[in-house]
XYZ file of C-alpha atoms in Angstrom:
432
model
C 10.403 -43.541 -20.283
C 9.670 -39.886 -20.914
C 12.238 -37.244 -20.050
C 11.864 -34.715 -17.268
C 10.998 -32.101 -19.901
C 7.996 -34.131 -21.010
C 6.948 -34.637 -17.415
C 7.288 -30.907 -16.708
C 5.266 -30.011 -19.804
C 2.546 -32.471 -18.848
C 2.425 -30.985 -15.373
C 2.182 -27.438 -16.688
C -0.440 -28.462 -19.234
C -2.502 -30.091 -16.507
C -2.170 -26.941 -14.430
C -3.377 -24.737 -17.282
C -6.436 -26.952 -17.735
C -7.632 -26.699 -14.131
C -11.131 -25.366 -13.633
C -12.003 -22.382 -11.453
C -13.156 -24.668 -8.617
C -9.915 -26.663 -8.790
C -7.859 -23.476 -8.691
C -9.737 -22.274 -5.601
C -9.159 -25.635 -3.871
C -5.461 -25.529 -4.798
C -5.175 -22.017 -3.350
C -6.897 -23.080 -0.117
C -4.621 -26.117 0.190
C -1.604 -23.899 -0.425
C -2.840 -21.492 2.258
C -3.140 -24.343 4.786
C 0.348 -25.593 3.877
C 1.814 -22.117 4.296
C 0.227 -21.827 7.764
C 1.662 -25.200 8.810
C 5.155 -24.388 7.507
C 4.954 -20.910 9.033
C 3.953 -22.472 12.369
C 7.175 -24.507 12.404
C 9.161 -21.385 11.521
C 7.575 -19.566 14.484
C 8.360 -22.446 16.846
C 11.998 -22.718 15.753
C 12.441 -18.933 15.917
C 11.002 -18.906 19.430
C 13.260 -21.809 20.426
C 16.484 -19.999 19.490
C 15.251 -16.656 20.892
C 15.451 -15.626 24.526
C 12.532 -14.191 26.478
C 11.430 -13.779 30.087
C 8.027 -15.469 29.701
C 8.101 -18.382 27.195
C 4.748 -19.931 26.359
C 6.288 -23.419 26.523
C 9.136 -24.385 28.854
C 10.632 -27.645 30.133
C 7.541 -29.781 29.552
C 4.121 -29.813 27.941
C 0.890 -31.258 29.338
C -1.424 -32.997 26.859
C -4.861 -33.367 28.419
C -7.414 -36.013 27.528
C -10.890 -34.635 26.780
C -13.589 -35.582 29.260
C -11.199 -36.376 32.109
C -11.401 -33.076 33.924
C -7.920 -31.906 32.949
C -6.083 -35.181 33.450
C -3.278 -35.801 30.996
C 0.322 -36.786 30.395
C 3.347 -34.523 30.689
C 6.093 -34.739 28.085
C 9.519 -33.086 28.369
C 10.518 -30.675 25.607
C 14.014 -29.620 24.529
C 14.213 -26.076 25.843
C 11.735 -23.185 25.878
C 9.683 -21.570 23.120
C 9.020 -17.824 23.137
C 6.387 -17.451 20.406
C 3.002 -19.150 20.294
C 2.106 -19.933 16.633
C -1.646 -19.989 17.340
C -1.437 -16.605 19.038
C 0.612 -15.143 16.171
C -1.827 -16.371 13.528
C -4.737 -15.147 15.625
C -3.315 -11.636 15.607
C -2.359 -11.874 11.924
C -5.833 -12.808 10.672
C -8.249 -11.667 13.390
C -6.329 -8.426 13.922
C -7.248 -7.331 10.407
C -10.905 -6.780 11.292
C -11.340 -7.211 15.050
C -9.640 -6.641 18.364
C -7.556 -9.819 18.875
C -7.209 -9.181 22.608
C -10.963 -9.408 23.203
C -11.696 -12.039 20.547
C -11.505 -15.806 20.880
C -10.976 -18.521 18.267
C -12.568 -21.392 20.232
C -15.473 -20.766 20.355
C -15.410 -18.098 17.592
C -16.209 -14.750 19.182
C -14.992 -11.639 17.367
C -15.428 -8.048 18.482
C -15.425 -5.957 15.304
C -13.040 -3.012 15.378
C -13.821 -0.262 12.870
C -10.306 1.108 12.849
C -8.677 -2.262 12.072
C -11.264 -2.977 9.380
C -10.685 0.455 7.826
C -6.909 -0.114 7.712
C -7.478 -3.451 5.974
C -9.863 -1.956 3.403
C -7.521 1.005 2.853
C -4.687 -1.330 1.929
C -7.087 -3.423 -0.149
C -8.235 -0.415 -2.189
C -4.759 0.682 -3.245
C -3.570 -2.873 -3.895
C -6.687 -3.540 -5.970
C -5.877 -0.599 -8.247
C -2.184 -1.514 -8.446
C -3.030 -5.138 -9.215
C -5.514 -4.078 -11.872
C -2.853 -1.941 -13.531
C -0.439 -4.861 -13.758
C -3.179 -7.248 -14.945
C -4.136 -5.104 -17.944
C -0.561 -5.160 -19.241
C -0.126 -8.861 -18.495
C -3.288 -9.743 -20.434
C -1.743 -7.994 -23.436
C 1.421 -10.076 -23.100
C 3.414 -7.155 -21.657
C 5.258 -7.473 -18.341
C 4.755 -4.112 -16.739
C 7.188 -4.154 -13.813
C 7.060 -0.355 -13.758
C 3.726 0.152 -12.018
C 5.586 1.502 -8.987
C 7.177 4.302 -11.024
C 3.872 5.110 -12.736
C 2.189 5.187 -9.331
C 4.835 7.543 -7.916
C 4.652 10.016 -10.791
C 0.864 9.749 -11.050
C 0.530 10.649 -7.380
C 2.928 13.563 -7.772
C 1.107 14.841 -10.862
C -2.161 14.674 -8.979
C -0.743 16.557 -5.970
C 0.794 19.341 -8.069
C -2.323 19.866 -10.191
C -4.541 20.102 -7.107
C -2.182 22.537 -5.361
C -2.042 24.669 -8.542
C -5.805 24.898 -9.048
C -6.947 24.964 -5.398
C -6.394 28.733 -4.827
C -8.735 29.496 -7.732
C -11.741 27.431 -6.671
C -14.082 27.770 -3.685
C -13.886 25.374 -0.768
C -16.480 22.958 0.514
C -18.529 20.665 -1.708
C -17.977 22.736 -4.866
C -14.232 22.571 -4.373
C -14.388 18.791 -3.852
C -16.402 18.350 -7.062
C -13.673 20.177 -8.978
C -10.456 19.150 -7.219
C -10.973 15.412 -6.678
C -11.848 14.604 -10.321
C -9.000 16.897 -11.389
C -6.580 14.972 -9.180
C -7.786 11.605 -10.492
C -7.583 12.772 -14.109
C -4.113 14.247 -13.635
C -2.827 11.086 -11.985
C -4.262 8.935 -14.778
C -2.778 11.143 -17.519
C 0.701 11.318 -15.972
C 0.731 7.596 -15.177
C -0.586 6.782 -18.648
C 2.067 8.834 -20.415
C 4.818 7.315 -18.296
C 3.441 3.832 -18.952
C 3.268 4.448 -22.713
C 7.023 5.106 -22.873
C 8.152 1.486 -22.362
C 5.260 0.381 -24.589
C 6.547 2.575 -27.434
C 10.120 1.419 -26.839
C 8.954 -2.179 -27.079
C 6.833 -1.573 -30.191
C 9.214 0.557 -32.241
C 12.696 -0.314 -30.902
C 12.128 -3.910 -29.725
C 13.369 -2.976 -26.251
C 12.688 -5.545 -23.562
C 9.843 -4.089 -21.489
C 10.966 -5.864 -18.314
C 14.316 -4.077 -18.345
C 12.932 -0.701 -19.428
C 10.135 -0.669 -16.857
C 12.531 -1.649 -14.050
C 14.887 1.164 -15.015
C 12.017 3.625 -15.386
C 11.074 2.909 -11.761
C 14.414 4.350 -10.621
C 14.088 7.275 -13.041
C 10.600 8.083 -11.741
C 11.819 8.127 -8.141
C 14.696 10.424 -9.116
C 12.478 12.784 -11.109
C 9.978 13.058 -8.274
C 12.714 13.674 -5.713
C 14.300 16.479 -7.745
C 10.989 18.166 -8.570
C 9.771 18.178 -4.984
C 13.061 18.974 -3.257
C 14.038 21.754 -5.677
C 10.763 23.326 -6.850
C 7.669 22.185 -4.937
C 8.924 21.485 -1.427
C 6.823 22.402 1.592
C 8.829 25.270 3.154
C 7.475 24.425 6.600
C 8.825 20.855 6.563
C 12.283 19.288 6.771
C 11.056 16.268 4.821
C 11.009 16.041 1.026
C 7.285 16.541 0.575
C 4.767 18.870 -1.059
C 2.450 21.191 0.801
C -0.629 19.471 2.322
C -3.669 18.995 0.131
C -6.550 21.413 0.775
C -9.376 19.895 2.811
C -11.722 20.016 -0.189
C -9.425 17.658 -2.120
C -9.032 15.057 0.620
C -11.050 11.844 0.248
C -12.648 11.949 3.676
C -13.950 8.921 5.581
C -17.720 8.596 5.859
C -18.517 5.599 8.022
C -15.048 4.856 9.426
C -12.856 6.731 11.943
C -11.000 9.686 10.456
C -7.667 8.411 11.848
C -7.878 5.373 9.563
C -7.619 7.537 6.395
C -10.045 5.385 4.441
C -12.997 6.389 2.302
C -15.552 3.732 1.398
C -16.174 5.618 -1.865
C -12.649 4.765 -3.008
C -13.237 1.061 -2.455
C -16.541 1.238 -4.327
C -14.850 3.074 -7.186
C -12.009 0.531 -7.290
C -14.504 -2.350 -7.426
C -16.394 -0.589 -10.224
C -13.136 -0.102 -12.096
C -12.386 -3.801 -11.688
C -15.763 -4.677 -13.204
C -15.210 -2.138 -15.974
C -11.829 -3.676 -16.791
C -13.438 -7.107 -17.073
C -16.081 -5.762 -19.464
C -13.406 -3.915 -21.437
C -11.352 -7.074 -21.849
C -14.252 -9.415 -22.652
C -16.941 -7.278 -24.275
C -15.109 -4.803 -26.523
C -13.083 -4.991 -29.723
C -10.141 -3.348 -27.982
C -10.226 -5.995 -25.270
C -10.383 -8.714 -27.915
C -7.284 -7.316 -29.632
C -5.525 -6.990 -26.316
C -6.267 -10.541 -25.172
C -5.439 -12.217 -28.452
C -2.138 -10.327 -28.551
C -1.387 -11.677 -25.096
C -2.329 -15.293 -25.883
C -0.926 -15.695 -29.408
C 0.634 -12.510 -30.845
C 1.454 -14.053 -34.218
C -2.119 -15.240 -34.735
C -3.415 -11.845 -33.616
C -1.286 -10.029 -36.198
C -2.386 -12.485 -38.872
C -5.968 -11.669 -37.921
C -5.456 -7.958 -38.457
C -4.555 -6.749 -34.960
C -2.120 -3.812 -34.923
C 0.423 -5.264 -32.503
C 2.436 -2.063 -32.063
C -0.600 0.051 -31.294
C -1.837 -2.591 -28.858
C 1.493 -2.603 -27.025
C 1.485 1.164 -26.555
C -2.198 1.475 -25.672
C -2.186 -1.426 -23.204
C 0.842 -0.040 -21.380
C -0.696 3.446 -21.370
C -3.929 2.087 -19.908
C -1.985 0.094 -17.334
C 0.002 3.188 -16.371
C -3.178 5.259 -16.108
C -4.675 2.865 -13.547
C -1.375 2.862 -11.633
C -1.503 6.658 -11.668
C -4.984 6.545 -10.136
C -3.579 4.303 -7.391
C -0.956 6.978 -6.737
C -3.680 9.615 -6.592
C -5.591 7.599 -3.995
C -2.425 7.302 -1.931
C -1.950 11.089 -2.013
C -5.552 12.268 -1.604
C -6.833 9.609 0.802
C -3.964 8.170 2.831
C -1.184 10.735 3.179
C -2.794 14.063 2.275
C 0.386 15.140 0.451
C 3.082 13.659 -1.763
C 6.083 12.553 0.256
C 9.314 10.776 -0.573
C 9.302 7.058 0.222
C 6.067 5.914 -1.396
C 5.318 2.331 -0.189
C 5.866 -0.448 -2.709
C 2.214 -0.781 -3.731
C 3.227 -1.166 -7.368
C 5.414 -4.210 -6.725
C 2.814 -5.724 -4.389
C 0.224 -5.214 -7.117
C 2.207 -7.504 -9.435
C 1.953 -10.301 -6.879
C -1.756 -9.565 -6.410
C -2.486 -10.003 -10.106
C -0.409 -13.203 -10.294
C -2.420 -14.581 -7.385
C -5.653 -13.633 -9.186
C -4.549 -15.233 -12.451
C -4.754 -11.833 -14.199
C -8.532 -11.937 -13.845
C -9.974 -8.500 -12.961
C -12.811 -10.160 -11.051
C -10.374 -12.173 -8.932
C -8.123 -9.244 -8.106
C -10.406 -7.818 -5.332
C -10.177 -11.096 -3.398
C -6.411 -11.293 -3.847
C -6.067 -7.655 -2.777
C -8.226 -8.359 0.287
C -5.900 -11.210 1.317
C -2.892 -8.919 0.989
C -4.721 -6.142 2.847
C -5.516 -8.530 5.702
C -1.900 -9.655 5.939
C -0.617 -6.077 6.009
C -3.179 -4.946 8.576
C -2.697 -8.062 10.709
C 1.058 -7.476 10.725
C 0.426 -4.114 12.390
C -1.687 -5.848 15.059
C 1.200 -8.231 15.780
C 3.604 -5.308 16.077
C 1.362 -3.603 18.635
C 0.153 -6.640 20.559
C 2.958 -9.245 20.576
C 6.696 -9.122 21.037
C 7.362 -10.899 17.760
C 10.130 -9.381 15.580
C 8.985 -7.571 12.445
C 11.355 -9.674 10.377
C 9.612 -12.872 11.478
C 6.220 -11.382 10.630
C 7.579 -10.474 7.193
C 8.729 -14.076 6.711
C 5.241 -15.349 7.571
C 3.621 -12.960 5.103
C 6.135 -13.958 2.454
C 5.484 -17.671 3.023
C 1.727 -17.247 2.674
C 2.107 -15.159 -0.489
C 4.675 -17.575 -1.942
C 2.604 -20.702 -1.327
C -0.670 -19.190 -2.557
C 0.768 -17.412 -5.606
C 3.072 -20.171 -6.896
C 0.345 -22.360 -8.483
C -0.971 -19.369 -10.457
C 2.572 -18.345 -11.354
C 3.345 -21.769 -12.821
C -0.033 -21.724 -14.544
C 0.926 -18.475 -16.268
C 4.231 -20.041 -17.329
C 2.402 -23.096 -18.590
C 0.124 -20.981 -20.775
C 3.199 -19.554 -22.460
C 5.529 -22.533 -22.810
C 3.125 -25.346 -23.646
C 2.625 -26.044 -27.327
C -0.682 -25.128 -28.995
C -1.448 -28.797 -29.615
C -1.243 -29.590 -25.899
C -2.819 -26.428 -24.592
C -5.671 -26.035 -27.046
C -6.367 -23.858 -30.053
C -7.462 -20.255 -30.024
C -11.212 -19.900 -29.708
C -13.334 -17.325 -31.441
C -13.559 -15.177 -28.324
C -9.841 -14.818 -28.073
C -9.426 -17.445 -25.373
C -8.612 -21.106 -25.851
C -10.780 -24.132 -26.160
C -9.662 -25.525 -22.819
C -11.199 -24.595 -19.512
C -9.882 -21.503 -17.745
């Protein structure tokens, strides 16, 4: 009888050999399971809570179809405050439509531009953050520091724009100069900050997980000191820079201005995702990067400069994270302000869910964007505690991401004989 280690290795090996269709079906099954488990969590939470108008109390009537409403009444132990179907309706429908005027049975959705814009706004930033983490992961580097690179990239972008803005004209000419300047500055600052842990890993054998985690705290401290002591908005009591000039703001085109979303940013993020895929699969640099991530020893034997790959992959990852910070400053907030949301950490989960595939990251980011936007709809429309909504989001993310997480582990811990040999394109002979 084989040991539990053999059974675990067989399970991981089987998981690494799943096809794309099988992985999609597993994700859908995991999503359904998370909704069912979350439904029980909502019911139990509503049972222990107190409210003036429970949706179920004392007894429930189960009607028989075709009998004109006739049915059987069953007693229930107590009252339930929260309706799981209503909560899920607001969570998913609220991300693109008005849940109060929409119905699930029959499906009838009234599209709401503001809700859709909020969803796509979250999707755009999460797409960039997820892409940043994916580039490092494909090179075998665990970049946990995308949040710090995003924070400093956004600050670098804000300061460069504020410095140059007085010297350029406004209007379209100013936008043509300031927006590319902001994006370039954010990418450079984020790239330099991302290259630091890469160099420490390459030349001092420092664990990149520890260094990137610590660099997140250092980045937050650096940004706080710079803004509070040197670049603070004198008209504000908050630790923030002066507002961006109107020419540098990424203005909405087809969506309401209050939503702070520009469709051009989403298009650019999708183009960057496609560019990252081509970089990884159609260039020599991408070949070096992927082979270093799959089998570093074989890559070095084949002539790949491992140290240079470590530094360059982390720099590229940091540059994309810096662009995400720039988008946050120029599109969403209009200034740099202390307390940047945890897009960088969320991006790590996005890329795990997408299996580190740049073409899968937009879909994973869209799921996260829907959950974030739908959570706001629940806050406004239902009396469900924020903590419970956070638990539901966490359950969905946990269930959907776990299969891909174990698949990533399986690709690293299974032996070459059981997981397949390295193919000429830098992948493996098994299906991916």
